[in-house]
Amino acid sequence: MQQYSSGGAVFRTGAVSLRNAFNTELRKIIDDPTQYVSLIGKYGFTDREVPPRNLRHRRSLHGVMGCRHA
């Protein structure tokens, strides 16, 4: 099974506008594979480490020890 080290962001309850703004800007990066790989490439990652577009939190936790969401 392929594993990904997807990042995450946490927002305070009620910080809906901040979360939505973050998601809007993140979507711009994710929707541009060249920009995405350019950013992660600075840290030694390549297009092979880009998670599939349909990867979701619960799926990414599949097989993680102690995970109750899998």
Short mmCIF file of N, CA, C and O in Angstrom, two decimals:
data_model
loop_
_atom_site.label_atom_id
_atom_site.label_comp_id
_atom_site.label_asym_id
_atom_site.label_seq_id
_atom_site.Cartn_x
_atom_site.Cartn_y
_atom_site.Cartn_z
N MET A 1 0.84 -1.18 0.00
CA MET A 1 0.00 0.00 0.00
C MET A 1 0.88 1.24 0.00
O MET A 1 1.79 1.38 0.81
N GLN A 2 0.62 2.14 -0.91
CA GLN A 2 1.35 3.40 -0.99
C GLN A 2 1.00 4.26 0.22
O GLN A 2 -0.16 4.37 0.59
N GLN A 3 1.99 4.87 0.84
CA GLN A 3 1.75 5.76 1.97
C GLN A 3 2.14 7.17 1.57
O GLN A 3 3.09 7.37 0.83
N TYR A 4 1.38 8.13 2.10
CA TYR A 4 1.63 9.53 1.81
C TYR A 4 1.78 10.27 3.13
O TYR A 4 1.13 9.95 4.12
N SER A 5 2.62 11.26 3.15
CA SER A 5 2.79 12.12 4.32
C SER A 5 2.12 13.45 4.02
O SER A 5 2.77 14.48 3.85
N SER A 6 0.83 13.39 3.92
CA SER A 6 0.07 14.61 3.63
C SER A 6 0.09 15.52 4.84
O SER A 6 0.00 15.06 5.98
N GLY A 7 0.24 16.79 4.60
CA GLY A 7 0.22 17.76 5.69
C GLY A 7 -1.19 17.99 6.17
O GLY A 7 -2.15 17.41 5.67
N GLY A 8 -1.33 18.83 7.13
CA GLY A 8 -2.65 19.16 7.65
C GLY A 8 -2.63 20.55 8.26
O GLY A 8 -1.59 21.09 8.59
N ALA A 9 -3.81 21.10 8.38
CA ALA A 9 -3.96 22.41 9.00
C ALA A 9 -5.14 22.33 9.96
O ALA A 9 -6.11 21.63 9.69
N VAL A 10 -5.03 23.02 11.06
CA VAL A 10 -6.07 23.03 12.07
C VAL A 10 -6.51 24.46 12.31
O VAL A 10 -5.68 25.37 12.39
N PHE A 11 -7.82 24.64 12.40
CA PHE A 11 -8.37 25.98 12.63
C PHE A 11 -9.28 25.95 13.84
O PHE A 11 -9.92 24.94 14.11
N ARG A 12 -9.32 27.03 14.56
CA ARG A 12 -10.22 27.13 15.71
C ARG A 12 -11.66 26.97 15.27
O ARG A 12 -12.05 27.37 14.17
N THR A 13 -12.46 26.39 16.16
CA THR A 13 -13.89 26.31 15.91
C THR A 13 -14.40 27.73 15.70
O THR A 13 -14.09 28.63 16.47
N GLY A 14 -15.16 27.92 14.67
CA GLY A 14 -15.70 29.24 14.38
C GLY A 14 -14.87 30.06 13.41
O GLY A 14 -15.32 31.09 12.94
N ALA A 15 -13.66 29.62 13.10
CA ALA A 15 -12.80 30.36 12.17
C ALA A 15 -13.10 29.93 10.74
O ALA A 15 -12.21 29.57 9.96
N VAL A 16 -14.36 29.96 10.40
CA VAL A 16 -14.82 29.46 9.10
C VAL A 16 -14.26 30.26 7.94
O VAL A 16 -13.81 29.70 6.95
N SER A 17 -14.23 31.59 8.07
CA SER A 17 -13.73 32.41 6.95
C SER A 17 -12.24 32.17 6.73
O SER A 17 -11.78 32.12 5.59
N LEU A 18 -11.49 32.00 7.81
CA LEU A 18 -10.06 31.70 7.67
C LEU A 18 -9.86 30.34 7.03
O LEU A 18 -9.05 30.18 6.10
N ARG A 19 -10.61 29.34 7.48
CA ARG A 19 -10.51 27.99 6.90
C ARG A 19 -10.87 28.02 5.42
O ARG A 19 -10.20 27.42 4.59
N ASN A 20 -11.94 28.72 5.07
CA ASN A 20 -12.36 28.79 3.67
C ASN A 20 -11.32 29.50 2.81
O ASN A 20 -11.05 29.07 1.68
N ALA A 21 -10.72 30.56 3.33
CA ALA A 21 -9.68 31.28 2.58
C ALA A 21 -8.46 30.37 2.38
O ALA A 21 -7.88 30.33 1.28
N PHE A 22 -8.09 29.65 3.42
CA PHE A 22 -6.98 28.71 3.33
C PHE A 22 -7.26 27.66 2.26
O PHE A 22 -6.43 27.38 1.40
N ASN A 23 -8.44 27.06 2.31
CA ASN A 23 -8.81 26.03 1.34
C ASN A 23 -8.84 26.56 -0.09
O ASN A 23 -8.44 25.85 -1.02
N THR A 24 -9.27 27.80 -0.26
CA THR A 24 -9.28 28.41 -1.60
C THR A 24 -7.87 28.52 -2.16
O THR A 24 -7.61 28.14 -3.31
N GLU A 25 -6.94 29.00 -1.35
CA GLU A 25 -5.56 29.15 -1.81
C GLU A 25 -4.88 27.80 -1.99
O GLU A 25 -4.12 27.60 -2.94
N LEU A 26 -5.16 26.86 -1.09
CA LEU A 26 -4.60 25.52 -1.23
C LEU A 26 -5.08 24.86 -2.52
O LEU A 26 -4.31 24.22 -3.22
N ARG A 27 -6.34 25.03 -2.84
CA ARG A 27 -6.91 24.46 -4.06
C ARG A 27 -6.17 24.99 -5.29
O ARG A 27 -5.93 24.25 -6.24
N LYS A 28 -5.79 26.25 -5.29
CA LYS A 28 -5.05 26.83 -6.42
C LYS A 28 -3.72 26.11 -6.62
O LYS A 28 -3.31 25.87 -7.75
N ILE A 29 -3.06 25.78 -5.53
CA ILE A 29 -1.78 25.07 -5.62
C ILE A 29 -2.00 23.64 -6.09
O ILE A 29 -1.32 23.16 -7.00
N ILE A 30 -2.95 22.96 -5.50
CA ILE A 30 -3.21 21.56 -5.84
C ILE A 30 -3.67 21.42 -7.29
O ILE A 30 -3.32 20.44 -7.95
N ASP A 31 -4.42 22.39 -7.77
CA ASP A 31 -4.92 22.33 -9.14
C ASP A 31 -3.86 22.61 -10.19
O ASP A 31 -4.10 22.44 -11.38
N ASP A 32 -2.69 23.04 -9.78
CA ASP A 32 -1.59 23.32 -10.71
C ASP A 32 -0.42 22.39 -10.36
O ASP A 32 0.42 22.72 -9.54
N PRO A 33 -0.39 21.19 -10.99
CA PRO A 33 0.64 20.20 -10.65
C PRO A 33 2.07 20.74 -10.77
O PRO A 33 2.92 20.39 -9.95
N THR A 34 2.33 21.59 -11.71
CA THR A 34 3.67 22.13 -11.88
C THR A 34 4.05 22.99 -10.67
O THR A 34 5.16 22.87 -10.13
N GLN A 35 3.15 23.84 -10.24
CA GLN A 35 3.41 24.68 -9.07
C GLN A 35 3.53 23.81 -7.81
O GLN A 35 4.41 24.05 -6.98
N TYR A 36 2.67 22.82 -7.69
CA TYR A 36 2.68 21.93 -6.53
C TYR A 36 4.05 21.25 -6.40
O TYR A 36 4.69 21.31 -5.35
N VAL A 37 4.51 20.62 -7.48
CA VAL A 37 5.79 19.92 -7.45
C VAL A 37 6.94 20.91 -7.26
O VAL A 37 7.92 20.61 -6.57
N SER A 38 6.82 22.09 -7.81
CA SER A 38 7.85 23.11 -7.61
C SER A 38 7.99 23.47 -6.14
O SER A 38 9.10 23.60 -5.62
N LEU A 39 6.88 23.59 -5.44
CA LEU A 39 6.92 23.93 -4.01
C LEU A 39 7.47 22.78 -3.17
O LEU A 39 8.33 22.99 -2.32
N ILE A 40 6.98 21.58 -3.39
CA ILE A 40 7.44 20.45 -2.57
C ILE A 40 8.84 20.01 -2.96
O ILE A 40 9.55 19.41 -2.15
N GLY A 41 9.24 20.32 -4.19
CA GLY A 41 10.58 19.97 -4.66
C GLY A 41 11.67 20.66 -3.86
O GLY A 41 12.79 20.14 -3.75
N LYS A 42 11.36 21.79 -3.27
CA LYS A 42 12.33 22.51 -2.44
C LYS A 42 12.72 21.69 -1.22
O LYS A 42 13.74 21.96 -0.59
N TYR A 43 11.90 20.70 -0.89
CA TYR A 43 12.13 19.86 0.29
C TYR A 43 12.48 18.43 -0.08
O TYR A 43 12.39 17.53 0.75
N GLY A 44 12.85 18.22 -1.34
CA GLY A 44 13.32 16.91 -1.78
C GLY A 44 12.24 15.97 -2.30
O GLY A 44 12.52 14.82 -2.59
N PHE A 45 11.01 16.46 -2.40
CA PHE A 45 9.93 15.62 -2.90
C PHE A 45 9.78 15.77 -4.41
O PHE A 45 10.21 16.77 -4.99
N THR A 46 9.18 14.77 -5.04
CA THR A 46 8.94 14.79 -6.49
C THR A 46 7.46 14.53 -6.74
O THR A 46 6.68 14.37 -5.81
N ASP A 47 7.11 14.46 -8.00
CA ASP A 47 5.71 14.17 -8.35
C ASP A 47 5.27 12.80 -7.85
O ASP A 47 4.08 12.54 -7.71
N ARG A 48 6.22 11.92 -7.52
CA ARG A 48 5.85 10.60 -6.99
C ARG A 48 5.25 10.69 -5.60
O ARG A 48 4.54 9.80 -5.17
N GLU A 49 5.56 11.76 -4.88
CA GLU A 49 5.02 11.93 -3.53
C GLU A 49 3.71 12.71 -3.49
O GLU A 49 3.12 12.88 -2.44
N VAL A 50 3.26 13.21 -4.62
CA VAL A 50 2.00 13.95 -4.65
C VAL A 50 0.86 12.95 -4.45
O VAL A 50 0.74 11.99 -5.20
N PRO A 51 0.04 13.15 -3.42
CA PRO A 51 -1.05 12.20 -3.18
C PRO A 51 -2.09 12.27 -4.30
O PRO A 51 -2.24 13.31 -4.95
N PRO A 52 -2.81 11.17 -4.53
CA PRO A 52 -3.84 11.20 -5.56
C PRO A 52 -4.93 12.20 -5.20
O PRO A 52 -5.19 12.47 -4.02
N ARG A 53 -5.55 12.77 -6.21
CA ARG A 53 -6.56 13.81 -6.00
C ARG A 53 -7.74 13.32 -5.17
O ARG A 53 -8.39 14.10 -4.51
N ASN A 54 -8.02 12.04 -5.21
CA ASN A 54 -9.19 11.53 -4.49
C ASN A 54 -8.85 11.05 -3.08
O ASN A 54 -9.70 10.47 -2.41
N LEU A 55 -7.64 11.29 -2.61
CA LEU A 55 -7.25 10.88 -1.27
C LEU A 55 -7.97 11.75 -0.24
O LEU A 55 -7.97 12.96 -0.33
N ARG A 56 -8.59 11.11 0.73
CA ARG A 56 -9.28 11.81 1.79
C ARG A 56 -8.72 11.37 3.13
O ARG A 56 -8.09 10.33 3.24
N HIS A 57 -8.97 12.13 4.16
CA HIS A 57 -8.42 11.89 5.50
C HIS A 57 -8.63 10.46 5.96
O HIS A 57 -7.70 9.78 6.35
N ARG A 58 -9.83 9.96 5.92
CA ARG A 58 -10.11 8.62 6.42
C ARG A 58 -9.34 7.58 5.62
O ARG A 58 -8.81 6.63 6.17
N ARG A 59 -9.26 7.76 4.31
CA ARG A 59 -8.52 6.82 3.48
C ARG A 59 -7.03 6.88 3.78
O ARG A 59 -6.34 5.87 3.78
N SER A 60 -6.52 8.07 4.06
CA SER A 60 -5.09 8.21 4.31
C SER A 60 -4.70 7.56 5.64
O SER A 60 -3.54 7.23 5.84
N LEU A 61 -5.64 7.38 6.54
CA LEU A 61 -5.36 6.75 7.82
C LEU A 61 -5.47 5.23 7.79
O LEU A 61 -5.16 4.57 8.77
N HIS A 62 -5.92 4.67 6.68
CA HIS A 62 -6.08 3.24 6.58
C HIS A 62 -4.78 2.53 6.93
O HIS A 62 -3.73 2.80 6.37
N GLY A 63 -4.86 1.64 7.88
CA GLY A 63 -3.70 0.85 8.24
C GLY A 63 -2.79 1.47 9.29
O GLY A 63 -1.82 0.87 9.71
N VAL A 64 -3.11 2.67 9.74
CA VAL A 64 -2.29 3.31 10.76
C VAL A 64 -2.63 2.69 12.11
O VAL A 64 -3.80 2.55 12.47
N MET A 65 -1.60 2.32 12.86
CA MET A 65 -1.82 1.68 14.16
C MET A 65 -2.65 2.56 15.08
O MET A 65 -2.38 3.74 15.20
N GLY A 66 -3.65 1.97 15.67
CA GLY A 66 -4.47 2.69 16.64
C GLY A 66 -5.50 3.59 16.01
O GLY A 66 -6.25 4.25 16.73
N CYS A 67 -5.57 3.64 14.71
CA CYS A 67 -6.54 4.52 14.05
C CYS A 67 -7.91 3.88 14.09
O CYS A 67 -8.10 2.75 13.68
N ARG A 68 -8.88 4.63 14.55
CA ARG A 68 -10.26 4.12 14.61
C ARG A 68 -11.07 4.57 13.41
O ARG A 68 -12.21 4.20 13.29
N HIS A 69 -10.48 5.39 12.54
CA HIS A 69 -11.22 5.91 11.38
C HIS A 69 -11.05 5.03 10.15
O HIS A 69 -11.73 5.22 9.19
N ALA A 70 -10.12 4.11 10.19
CA ALA A 70 -9.83 3.29 9.00
C ALA A 70 -10.96 2.33 8.72
O ALA A 70 -11.72 1.95 9.55
#
